[in-house]
CSV table of C-alpha atoms in Angstrom, one decimal:
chain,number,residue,atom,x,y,z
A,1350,UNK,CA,79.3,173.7,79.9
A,1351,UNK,CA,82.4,172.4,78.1
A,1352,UNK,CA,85.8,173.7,78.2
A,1353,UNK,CA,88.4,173.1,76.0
A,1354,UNK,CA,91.2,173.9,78.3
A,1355,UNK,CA,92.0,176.5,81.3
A,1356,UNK,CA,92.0,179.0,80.1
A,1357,UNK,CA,87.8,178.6,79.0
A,1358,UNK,CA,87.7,178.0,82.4
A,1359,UNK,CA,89.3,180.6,84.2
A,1360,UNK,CA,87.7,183.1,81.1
A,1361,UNK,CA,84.4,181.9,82.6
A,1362,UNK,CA,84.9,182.5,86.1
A,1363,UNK,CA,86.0,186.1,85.1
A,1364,UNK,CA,82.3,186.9,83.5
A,1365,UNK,CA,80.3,185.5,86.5
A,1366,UNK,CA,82.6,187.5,88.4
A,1367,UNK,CA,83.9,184.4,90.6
A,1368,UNK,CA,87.8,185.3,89.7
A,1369,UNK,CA,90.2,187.6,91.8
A,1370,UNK,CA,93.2,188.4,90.2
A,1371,UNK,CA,96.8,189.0,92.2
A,1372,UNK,CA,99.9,190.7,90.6
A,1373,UNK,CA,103.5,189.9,92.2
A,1374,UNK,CA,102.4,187.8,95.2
A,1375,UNK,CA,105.1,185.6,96.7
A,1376,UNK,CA,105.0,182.2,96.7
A,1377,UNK,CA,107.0,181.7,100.1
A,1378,UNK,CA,104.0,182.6,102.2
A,1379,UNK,CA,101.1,184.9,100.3
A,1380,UNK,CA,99.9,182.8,98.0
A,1381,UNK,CA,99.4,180.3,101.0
A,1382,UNK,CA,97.9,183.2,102.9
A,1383,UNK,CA,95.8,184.9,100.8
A,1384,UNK,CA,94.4,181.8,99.4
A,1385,UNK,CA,93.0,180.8,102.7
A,1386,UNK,CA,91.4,184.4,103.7
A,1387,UNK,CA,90.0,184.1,100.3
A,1388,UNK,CA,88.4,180.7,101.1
A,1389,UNK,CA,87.0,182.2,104.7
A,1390,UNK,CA,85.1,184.9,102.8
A,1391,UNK,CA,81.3,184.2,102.0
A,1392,UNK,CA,81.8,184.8,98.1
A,1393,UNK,CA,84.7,182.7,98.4
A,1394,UNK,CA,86.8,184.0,94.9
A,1395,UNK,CA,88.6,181.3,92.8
A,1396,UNK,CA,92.2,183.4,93.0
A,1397,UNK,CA,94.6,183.8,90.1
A,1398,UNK,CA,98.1,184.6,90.9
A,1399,UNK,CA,100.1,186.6,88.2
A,1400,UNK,CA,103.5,188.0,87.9
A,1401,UNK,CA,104.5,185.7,90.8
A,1402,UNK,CA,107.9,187.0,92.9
A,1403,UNK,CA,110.8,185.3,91.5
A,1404,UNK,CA,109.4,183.3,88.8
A,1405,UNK,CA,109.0,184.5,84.9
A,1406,UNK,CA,106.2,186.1,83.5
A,1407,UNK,CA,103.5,183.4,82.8
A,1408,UNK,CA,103.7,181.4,85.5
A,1409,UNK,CA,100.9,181.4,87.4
A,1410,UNK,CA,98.9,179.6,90.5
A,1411,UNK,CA,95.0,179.2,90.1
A,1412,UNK,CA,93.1,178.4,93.4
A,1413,UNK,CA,89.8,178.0,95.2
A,1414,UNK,CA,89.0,176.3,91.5
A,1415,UNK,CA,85.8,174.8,92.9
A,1416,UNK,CA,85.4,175.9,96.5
A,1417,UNK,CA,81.8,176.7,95.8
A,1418,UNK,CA,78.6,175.2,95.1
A,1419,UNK,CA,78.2,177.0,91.8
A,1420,UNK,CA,81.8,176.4,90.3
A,1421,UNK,CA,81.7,172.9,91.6
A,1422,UNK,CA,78.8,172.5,89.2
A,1423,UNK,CA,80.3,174.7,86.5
A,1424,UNK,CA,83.3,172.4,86.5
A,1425,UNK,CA,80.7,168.8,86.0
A,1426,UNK,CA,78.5,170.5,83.6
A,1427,UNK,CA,75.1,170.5,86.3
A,1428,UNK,CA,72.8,172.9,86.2
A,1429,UNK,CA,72.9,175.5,89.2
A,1430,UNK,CA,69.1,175.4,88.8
A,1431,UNK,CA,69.4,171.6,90.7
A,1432,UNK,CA,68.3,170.5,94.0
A,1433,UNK,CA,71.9,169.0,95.5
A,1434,UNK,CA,70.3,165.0,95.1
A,1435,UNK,CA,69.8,166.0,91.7
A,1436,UNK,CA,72.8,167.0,90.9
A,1437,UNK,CA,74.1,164.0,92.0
A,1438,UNK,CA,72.2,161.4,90.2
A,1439,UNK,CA,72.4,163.6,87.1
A,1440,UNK,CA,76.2,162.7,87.8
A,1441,UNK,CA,75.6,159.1,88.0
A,1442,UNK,CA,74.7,158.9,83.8
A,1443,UNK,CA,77.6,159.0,81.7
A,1444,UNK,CA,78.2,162.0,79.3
A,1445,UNK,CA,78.7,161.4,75.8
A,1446,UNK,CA,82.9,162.0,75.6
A,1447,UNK,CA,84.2,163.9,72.3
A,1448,UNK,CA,87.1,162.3,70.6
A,1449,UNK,CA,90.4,164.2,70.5
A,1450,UNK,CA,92.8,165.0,68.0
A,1451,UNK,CA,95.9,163.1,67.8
A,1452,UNK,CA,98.8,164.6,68.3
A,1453,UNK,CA,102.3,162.9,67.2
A,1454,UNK,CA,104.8,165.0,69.3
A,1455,UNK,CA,104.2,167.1,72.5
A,1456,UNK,CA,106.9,168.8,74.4
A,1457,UNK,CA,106.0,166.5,77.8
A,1458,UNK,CA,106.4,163.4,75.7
A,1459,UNK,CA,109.6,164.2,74.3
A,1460,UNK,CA,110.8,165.2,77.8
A,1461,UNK,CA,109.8,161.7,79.2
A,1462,UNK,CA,111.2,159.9,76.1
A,1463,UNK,CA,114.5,161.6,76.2
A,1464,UNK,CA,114.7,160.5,79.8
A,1465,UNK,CA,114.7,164.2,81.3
A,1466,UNK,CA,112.2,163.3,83.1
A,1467,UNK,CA,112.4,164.8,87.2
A,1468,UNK,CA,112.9,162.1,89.9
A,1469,UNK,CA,110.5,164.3,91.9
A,1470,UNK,CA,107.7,166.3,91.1
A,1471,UNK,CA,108.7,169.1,93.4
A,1472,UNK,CA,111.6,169.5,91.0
A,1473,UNK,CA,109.5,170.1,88.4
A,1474,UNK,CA,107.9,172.5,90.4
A,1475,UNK,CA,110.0,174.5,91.9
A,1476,UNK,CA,112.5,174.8,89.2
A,1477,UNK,CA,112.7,178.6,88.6
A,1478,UNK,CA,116.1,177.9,86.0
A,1479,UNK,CA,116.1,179.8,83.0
């Protein structure tokens, strides 16, 4: 399976039922916590955080993204159908890549070109300005 981005992704986990969705955790210490009580149960969700305390609407924490068999193999394209030696030699061949589109002007690049870019990626981070 191929996705073009996330959001394919997390879209897919939600229809195999393998997504848990959290509104207005905190990211001080739930999102931490609740992450790792997901991770001890047997089904094992892949968590999305939402409405985060403190930060604007949109931002949002995905985790557990491949904390299982099945969307460990989701996430490489191998069949869940596969004995686990299988699916690691069908790892070893190369898959045919698909060309992307260029694209002349993204908002990262002209962050980096302007020379905005942070010292530290925990700045980027945990920058909650405006």
């Amino acid at each position: 399976m191929i996705f073009n981005d996330l959001r394919d992704y997390i879209a897919t986990l939600e229809k195999l039922g393998q997504l848990k969705i959290i509104e207005g955790a905190s990211c001080d210490l739930e999102i931490g916590a609740i992450t790792e009580i997901a991770s001890f149960r047997k089904t094992c969700p892949a968590v999305l955080f939402d409405s985060i305390k403190g930060f604007k609407k949109g931002y949002r924490v995905l985790t557990n993204v491949v904390s299982t068999r099945l969307r460990e193999r989701i996430v490489f394209g191998v069949s869940n159908d596969l004995t686990d030696p299988e699916a690691v030699r069908s790892l070893e061949t190369p898959k045919t890549m698909r060309s992307l589109s260029r694209v002349d002007t993204i908002s990262l690049a002209e962050v980096a070109s302007a020379g905005r870019w942070p010292l530290h990626l925990r700045d980027l981070i945990c920058n909650q300005g405006s």
